[in-house]
CSV table of C-alpha atoms and ligand atoms in Angstrom, one decimal:
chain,number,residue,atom,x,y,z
Y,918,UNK,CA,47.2,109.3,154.0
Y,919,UNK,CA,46.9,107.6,150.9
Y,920,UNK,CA,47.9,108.8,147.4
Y,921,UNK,CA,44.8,109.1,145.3
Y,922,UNK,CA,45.8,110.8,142.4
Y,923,UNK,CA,46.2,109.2,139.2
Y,924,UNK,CA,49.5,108.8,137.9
Y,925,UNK,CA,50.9,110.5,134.8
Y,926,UNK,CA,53.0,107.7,134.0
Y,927,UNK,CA,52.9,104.4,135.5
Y,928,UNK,CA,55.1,101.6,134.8
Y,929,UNK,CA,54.6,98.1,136.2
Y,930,UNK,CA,57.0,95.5,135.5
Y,931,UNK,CA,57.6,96.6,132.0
Y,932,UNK,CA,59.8,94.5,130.0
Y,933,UNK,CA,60.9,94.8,126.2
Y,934,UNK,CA,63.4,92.7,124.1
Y,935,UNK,CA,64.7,93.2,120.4
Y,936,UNK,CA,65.2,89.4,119.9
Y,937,UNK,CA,67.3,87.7,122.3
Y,938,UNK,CA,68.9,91.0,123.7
Y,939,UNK,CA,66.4,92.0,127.2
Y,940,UNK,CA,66.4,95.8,126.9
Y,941,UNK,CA,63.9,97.0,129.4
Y,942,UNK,CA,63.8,94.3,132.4
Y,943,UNK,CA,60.7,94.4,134.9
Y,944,UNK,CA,60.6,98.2,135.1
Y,945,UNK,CA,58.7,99.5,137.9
Y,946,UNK,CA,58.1,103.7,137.8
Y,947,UNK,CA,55.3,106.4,138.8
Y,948,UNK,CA,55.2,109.8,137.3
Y,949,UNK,CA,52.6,112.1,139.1
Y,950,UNK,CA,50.8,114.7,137.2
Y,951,UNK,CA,53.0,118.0,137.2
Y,952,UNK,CA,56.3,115.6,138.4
Y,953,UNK,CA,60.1,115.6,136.3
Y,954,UNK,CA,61.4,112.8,136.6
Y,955,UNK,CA,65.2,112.0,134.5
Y,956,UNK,CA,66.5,109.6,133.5
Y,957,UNK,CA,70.2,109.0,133.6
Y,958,UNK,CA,72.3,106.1,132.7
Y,959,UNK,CA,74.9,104.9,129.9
Y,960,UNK,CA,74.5,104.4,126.6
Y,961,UNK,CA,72.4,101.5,125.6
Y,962,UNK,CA,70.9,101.3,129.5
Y,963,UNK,CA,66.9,101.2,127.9
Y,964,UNK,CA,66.3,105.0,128.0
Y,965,UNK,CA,65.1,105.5,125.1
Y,966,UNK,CA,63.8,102.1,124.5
Y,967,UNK,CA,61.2,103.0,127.6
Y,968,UNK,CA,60.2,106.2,126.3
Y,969,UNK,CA,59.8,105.1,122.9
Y,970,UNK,CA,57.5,102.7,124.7
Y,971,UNK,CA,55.2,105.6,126.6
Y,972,UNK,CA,54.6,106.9,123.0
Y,973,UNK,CA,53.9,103.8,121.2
Y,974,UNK,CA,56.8,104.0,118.9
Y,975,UNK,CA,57.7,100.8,120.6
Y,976,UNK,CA,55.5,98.0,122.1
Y,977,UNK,CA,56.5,96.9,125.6
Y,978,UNK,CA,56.6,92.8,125.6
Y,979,UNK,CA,55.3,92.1,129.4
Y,980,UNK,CA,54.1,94.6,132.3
Y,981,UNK,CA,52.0,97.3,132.3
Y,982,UNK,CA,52.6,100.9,130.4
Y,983,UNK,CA,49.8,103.3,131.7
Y,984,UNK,CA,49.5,107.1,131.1
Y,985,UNK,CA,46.9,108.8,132.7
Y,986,UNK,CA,45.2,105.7,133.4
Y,987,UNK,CA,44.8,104.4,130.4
Y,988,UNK,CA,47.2,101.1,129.0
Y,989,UNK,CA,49.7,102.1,126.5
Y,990,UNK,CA,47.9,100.8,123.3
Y,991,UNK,CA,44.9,99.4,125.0
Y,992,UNK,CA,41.5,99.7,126.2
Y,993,UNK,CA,40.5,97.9,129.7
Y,994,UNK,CA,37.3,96.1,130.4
Y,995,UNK,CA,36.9,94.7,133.9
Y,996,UNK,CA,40.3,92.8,133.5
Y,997,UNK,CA,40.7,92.4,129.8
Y,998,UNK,CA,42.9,94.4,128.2
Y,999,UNK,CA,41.8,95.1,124.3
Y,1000,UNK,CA,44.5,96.0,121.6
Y,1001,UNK,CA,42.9,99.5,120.7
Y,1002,UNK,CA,42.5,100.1,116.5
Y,1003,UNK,CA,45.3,102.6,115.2
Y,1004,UNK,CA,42.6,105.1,115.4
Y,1005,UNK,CA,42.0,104.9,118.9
Y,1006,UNK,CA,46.1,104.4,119.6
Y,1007,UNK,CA,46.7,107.8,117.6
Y,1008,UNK,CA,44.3,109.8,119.6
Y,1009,UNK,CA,46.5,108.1,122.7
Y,1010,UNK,CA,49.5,109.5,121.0
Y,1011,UNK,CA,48.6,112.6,120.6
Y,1012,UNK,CA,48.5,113.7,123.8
Y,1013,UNK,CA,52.3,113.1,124.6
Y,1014,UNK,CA,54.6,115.4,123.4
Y,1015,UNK,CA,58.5,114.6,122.1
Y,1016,UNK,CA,61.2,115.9,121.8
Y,1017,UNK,CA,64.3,114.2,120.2
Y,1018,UNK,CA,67.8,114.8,120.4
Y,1019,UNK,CA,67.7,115.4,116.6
Y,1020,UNK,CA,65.4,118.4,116.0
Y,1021,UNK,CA,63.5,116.5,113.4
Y,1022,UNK,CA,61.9,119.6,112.0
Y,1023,UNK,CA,60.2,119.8,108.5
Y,1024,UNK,CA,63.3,120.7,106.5
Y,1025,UNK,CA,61.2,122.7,103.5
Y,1026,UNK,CA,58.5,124.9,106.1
Y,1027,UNK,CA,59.1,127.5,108.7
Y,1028,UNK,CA,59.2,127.5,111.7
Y,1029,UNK,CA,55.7,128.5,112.2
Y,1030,UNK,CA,54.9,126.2,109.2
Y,1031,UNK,CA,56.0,123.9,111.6
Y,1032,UNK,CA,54.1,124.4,114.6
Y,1033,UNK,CA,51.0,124.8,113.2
Y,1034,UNK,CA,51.1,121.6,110.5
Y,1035,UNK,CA,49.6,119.0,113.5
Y,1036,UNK,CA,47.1,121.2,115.0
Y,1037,UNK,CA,45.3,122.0,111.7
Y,1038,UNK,CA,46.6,118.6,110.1
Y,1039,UNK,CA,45.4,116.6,113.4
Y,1040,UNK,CA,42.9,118.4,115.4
Y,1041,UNK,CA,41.0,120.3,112.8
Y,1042,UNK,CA,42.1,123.7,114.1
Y,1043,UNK,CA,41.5,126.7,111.7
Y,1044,UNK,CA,44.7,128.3,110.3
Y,1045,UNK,CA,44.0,131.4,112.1
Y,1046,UNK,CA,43.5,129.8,115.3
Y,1047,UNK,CA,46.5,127.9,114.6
Y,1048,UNK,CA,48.7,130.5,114.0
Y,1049,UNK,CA,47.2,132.7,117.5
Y,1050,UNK,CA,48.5,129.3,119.2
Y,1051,UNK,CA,52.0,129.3,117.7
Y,1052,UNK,CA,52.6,132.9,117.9
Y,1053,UNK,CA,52.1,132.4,121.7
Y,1054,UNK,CA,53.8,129.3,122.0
Y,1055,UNK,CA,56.9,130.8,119.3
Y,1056,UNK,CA,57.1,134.0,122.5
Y,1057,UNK,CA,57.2,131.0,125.0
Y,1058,UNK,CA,60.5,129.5,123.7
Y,1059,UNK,CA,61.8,133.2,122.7
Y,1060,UNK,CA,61.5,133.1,118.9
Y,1061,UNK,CA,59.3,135.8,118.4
Y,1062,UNK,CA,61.1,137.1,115.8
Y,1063,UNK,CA,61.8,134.0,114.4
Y,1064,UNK,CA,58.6,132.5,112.8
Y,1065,UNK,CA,59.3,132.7,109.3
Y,1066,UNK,CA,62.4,131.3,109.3
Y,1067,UNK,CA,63.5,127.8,107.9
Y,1068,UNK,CA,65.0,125.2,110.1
Y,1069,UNK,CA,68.3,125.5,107.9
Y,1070,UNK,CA,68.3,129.4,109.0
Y,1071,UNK,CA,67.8,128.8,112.9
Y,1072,UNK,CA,71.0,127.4,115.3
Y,1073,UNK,CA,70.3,124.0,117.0
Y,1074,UNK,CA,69.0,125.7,120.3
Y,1075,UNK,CA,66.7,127.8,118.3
Y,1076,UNK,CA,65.3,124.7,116.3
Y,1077,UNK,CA,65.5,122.4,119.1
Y,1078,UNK,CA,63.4,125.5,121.4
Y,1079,UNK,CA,60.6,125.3,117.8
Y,1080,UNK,CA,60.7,121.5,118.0
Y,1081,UNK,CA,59.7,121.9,121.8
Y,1082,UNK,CA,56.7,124.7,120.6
Y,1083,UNK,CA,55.7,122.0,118.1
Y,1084,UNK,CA,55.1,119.6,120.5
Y,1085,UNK,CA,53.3,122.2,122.6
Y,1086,UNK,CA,51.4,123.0,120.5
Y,1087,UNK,CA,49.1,119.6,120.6
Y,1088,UNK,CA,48.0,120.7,124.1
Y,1089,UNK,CA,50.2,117.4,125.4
Y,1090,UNK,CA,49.1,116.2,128.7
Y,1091,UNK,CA,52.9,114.5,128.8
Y,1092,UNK,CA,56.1,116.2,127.8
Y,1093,UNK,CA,58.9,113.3,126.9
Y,1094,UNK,CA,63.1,114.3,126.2
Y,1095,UNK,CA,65.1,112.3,125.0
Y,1096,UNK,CA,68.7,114.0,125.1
Y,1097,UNK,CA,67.4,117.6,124.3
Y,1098,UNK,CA,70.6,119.2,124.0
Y,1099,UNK,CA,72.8,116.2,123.3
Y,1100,UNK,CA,73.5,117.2,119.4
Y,1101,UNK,CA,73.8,120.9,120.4
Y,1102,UNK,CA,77.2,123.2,120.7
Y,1103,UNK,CA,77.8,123.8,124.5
Y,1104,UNK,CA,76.9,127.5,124.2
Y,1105,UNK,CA,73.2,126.5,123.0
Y,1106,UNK,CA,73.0,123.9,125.8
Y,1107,UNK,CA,71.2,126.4,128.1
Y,1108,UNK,CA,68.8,128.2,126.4
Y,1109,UNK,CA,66.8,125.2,125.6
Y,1110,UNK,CA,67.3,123.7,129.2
Y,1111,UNK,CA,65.8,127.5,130.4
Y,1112,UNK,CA,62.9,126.8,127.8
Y,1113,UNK,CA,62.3,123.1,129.8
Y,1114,UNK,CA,62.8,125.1,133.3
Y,1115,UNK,CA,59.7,127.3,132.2
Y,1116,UNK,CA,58.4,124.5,131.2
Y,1117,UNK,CA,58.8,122.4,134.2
Y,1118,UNK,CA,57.5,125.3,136.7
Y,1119,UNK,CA,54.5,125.6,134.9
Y,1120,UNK,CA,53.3,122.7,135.9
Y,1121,UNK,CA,54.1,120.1,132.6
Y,1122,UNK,CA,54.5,116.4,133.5
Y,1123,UNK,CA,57.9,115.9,132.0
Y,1124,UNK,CA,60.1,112.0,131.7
Y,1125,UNK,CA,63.7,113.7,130.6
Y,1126,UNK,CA,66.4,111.5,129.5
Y,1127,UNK,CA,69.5,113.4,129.8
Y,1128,UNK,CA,73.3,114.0,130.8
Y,1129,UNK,CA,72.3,117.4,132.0
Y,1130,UNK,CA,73.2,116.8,135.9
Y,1131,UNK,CA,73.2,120.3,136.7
Y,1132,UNK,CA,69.5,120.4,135.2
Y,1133,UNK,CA,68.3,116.9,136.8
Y,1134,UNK,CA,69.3,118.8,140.2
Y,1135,UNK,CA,67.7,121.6,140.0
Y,1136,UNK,CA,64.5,120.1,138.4
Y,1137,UNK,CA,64.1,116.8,138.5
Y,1138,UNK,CA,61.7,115.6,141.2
Y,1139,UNK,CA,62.7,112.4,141.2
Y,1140,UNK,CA,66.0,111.1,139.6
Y,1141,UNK,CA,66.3,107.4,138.1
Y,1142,UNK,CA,69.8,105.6,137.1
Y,1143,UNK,CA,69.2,102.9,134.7
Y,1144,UNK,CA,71.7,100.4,133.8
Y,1145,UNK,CA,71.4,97.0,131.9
Y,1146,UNK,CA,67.8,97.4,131.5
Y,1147,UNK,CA,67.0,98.1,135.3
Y,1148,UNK,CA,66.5,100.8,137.3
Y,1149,UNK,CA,69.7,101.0,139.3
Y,1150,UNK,CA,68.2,103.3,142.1
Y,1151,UNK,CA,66.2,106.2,142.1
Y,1152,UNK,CA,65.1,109.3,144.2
Y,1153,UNK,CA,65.6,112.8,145.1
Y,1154,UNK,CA,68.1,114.2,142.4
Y,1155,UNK,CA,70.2,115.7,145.2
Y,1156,UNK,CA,70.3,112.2,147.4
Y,1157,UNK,CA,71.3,110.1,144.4
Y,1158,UNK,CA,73.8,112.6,142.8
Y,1159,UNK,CA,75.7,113.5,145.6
Y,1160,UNK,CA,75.6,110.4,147.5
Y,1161,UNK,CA,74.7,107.1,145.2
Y,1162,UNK,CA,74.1,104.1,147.3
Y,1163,UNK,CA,74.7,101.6,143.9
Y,1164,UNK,CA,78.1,100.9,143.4
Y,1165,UNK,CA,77.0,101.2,139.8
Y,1166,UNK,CA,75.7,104.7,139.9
Y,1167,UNK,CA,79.0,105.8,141.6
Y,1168,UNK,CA,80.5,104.1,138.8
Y,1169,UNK,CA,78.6,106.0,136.5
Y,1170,UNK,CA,78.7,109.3,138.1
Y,1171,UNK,CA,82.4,109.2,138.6
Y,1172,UNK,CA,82.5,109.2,135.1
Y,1173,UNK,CA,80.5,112.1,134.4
Y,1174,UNK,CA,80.4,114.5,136.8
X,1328,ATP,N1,64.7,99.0,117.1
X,1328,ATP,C1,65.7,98.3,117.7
X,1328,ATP,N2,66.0,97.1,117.2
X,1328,ATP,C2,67.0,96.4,117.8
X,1328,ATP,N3,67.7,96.8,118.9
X,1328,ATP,C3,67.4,98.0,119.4
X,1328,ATP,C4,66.3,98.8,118.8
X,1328,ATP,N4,66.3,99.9,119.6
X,1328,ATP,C5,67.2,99.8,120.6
X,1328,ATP,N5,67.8,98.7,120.5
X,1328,ATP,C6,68.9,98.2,121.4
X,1328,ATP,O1,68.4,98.3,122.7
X,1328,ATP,C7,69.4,98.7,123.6
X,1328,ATP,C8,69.0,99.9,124.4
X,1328,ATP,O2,68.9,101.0,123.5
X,1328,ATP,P1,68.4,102.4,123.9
X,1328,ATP,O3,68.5,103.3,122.8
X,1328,ATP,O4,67.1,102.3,124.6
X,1328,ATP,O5,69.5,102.8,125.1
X,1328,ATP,P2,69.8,104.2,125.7
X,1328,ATP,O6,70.1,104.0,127.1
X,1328,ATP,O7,68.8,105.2,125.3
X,1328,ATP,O8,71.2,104.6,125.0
X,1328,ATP,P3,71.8,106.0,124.4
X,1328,ATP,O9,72.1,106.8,125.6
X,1328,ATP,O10,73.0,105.6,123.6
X,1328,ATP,O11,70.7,106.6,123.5
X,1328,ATP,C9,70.7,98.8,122.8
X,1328,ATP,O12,71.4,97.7,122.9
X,1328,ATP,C10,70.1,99.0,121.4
X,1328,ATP,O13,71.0,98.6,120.4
């Protein structure tokens, strides 16, 4: 049987330099609506470089970047591709999510403050409205309690887990991680990998680049190594982790596991 669904993500031969140095080389990778897919790899493999590239905070130099079926940036017509007006790339943009490793909250408003800043800001929601949305989405990531706090009063789990109720709050068709948890104290580590769990089995299309093994086992459905700019080899989490074909992912792995 064929697979007619759309993907969520599709990357076709997607390549991106800074200058001379080839950061993202002839990428090929399909995200299906409802999929995880993780990322792993060492530093300066191209991980973030190719999500920065789903959400237009970078522009990939050859390939195809599509999300939903739409080009990254562009508008087809029969086989032209048109460079779409910021306008039109924003209301692209807004419906990925992401999630940094640095929590990148709004230092001077709450954490509701927070949550609710896009959707009135952006979407034209009413402040009441607003506020029903991230109250729900503030129990979601188990704040509750915590909405009228400033980012300076909340731990990093706690402003990472509003950061990820911020970005939910945009209705995102596309959740994308880039190291979650990789600026957070061990002990904080798992409550914002449960929030992405809950996240995950309800359904969200999620790219996560991470060092989380544990978490790319359990969730991922489909795991990628990159290295140099390529992906290495990919599949189910379990296959790759516990028996890597690459010698470059055993390299890898040997190292961190
Ligand atoms: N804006 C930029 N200008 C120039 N070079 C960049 C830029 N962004 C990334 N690079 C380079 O691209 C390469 C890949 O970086 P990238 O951040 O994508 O890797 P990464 O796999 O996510 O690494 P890490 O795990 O350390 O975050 C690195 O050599 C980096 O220095």
């Amino acid at each position: 049987m064929t697979d007619t669904k759309t993907p969520m993500v599709l990357a076709e031969g997607v390549s991106k330099s800074f200058g001379s140095n080839e950061v993202l080389k002839s990428i090929d990778l399909k995200v299906n609506p409802g999929e995880v897919l993780c990322i792993i790899g060492p530093s300066g493999s191209g991980k973030s470089t190719f999500l920065r590239c789903i959400n237009h905070l970078e522009r990939v130099d050859a390939g195809r970047l599509s999300v939903d079926g739409e080009v990254v940036g562009y508008r087809q017509h029969g086989d032209k591709l048109y460079e779409l007006k910021p306008k039109e790339a924003a209301r692209q943009r807004r419906e990925i999510g992401m999630v940094f490793q640095r929590f990148n909250l709004f230092p001077h408003m709450t954490a509701l403050e927070n949550i609710i800043e896009a959707p009135i800001r952006v979407k034209g929601l009413s402040k009441a409205k607003a506020v029903e949305r991230a109250t729900e989405l503030l129990a979601r990531v188990g704040l509750s309690d915590k909405g009228d706090h400033y980012p300076s009063q909340l731990s990093g789990g706690q402003q990472q887990r509003v950061a990820i109720a911020r970005a939910l709050a945009m209705d995102p068709k596309l959740m994308l991680f880039d190291e979650p948890t990789s600026a957070l104290d061990p002990e904080l580590v798992g409550e914002v990998l449960d929030v992405m769990k809950g996240l995950a089995a309800s359904g969200m299309t999620m790219v996560v680049v991470t060092h989380e093994m544990g978490f790319a086992r359990e969730v991922a459905d489909e795991l990628v190594f990159m290295d140099g700019g390529v992906v290495v080899e990919s599949g189910d989490p379990r296959e790759v982790l516990s028996n890597p074909q690459h010698q470059r992912t055993q390299a890898f792995l040997s190292k961190v596991l």
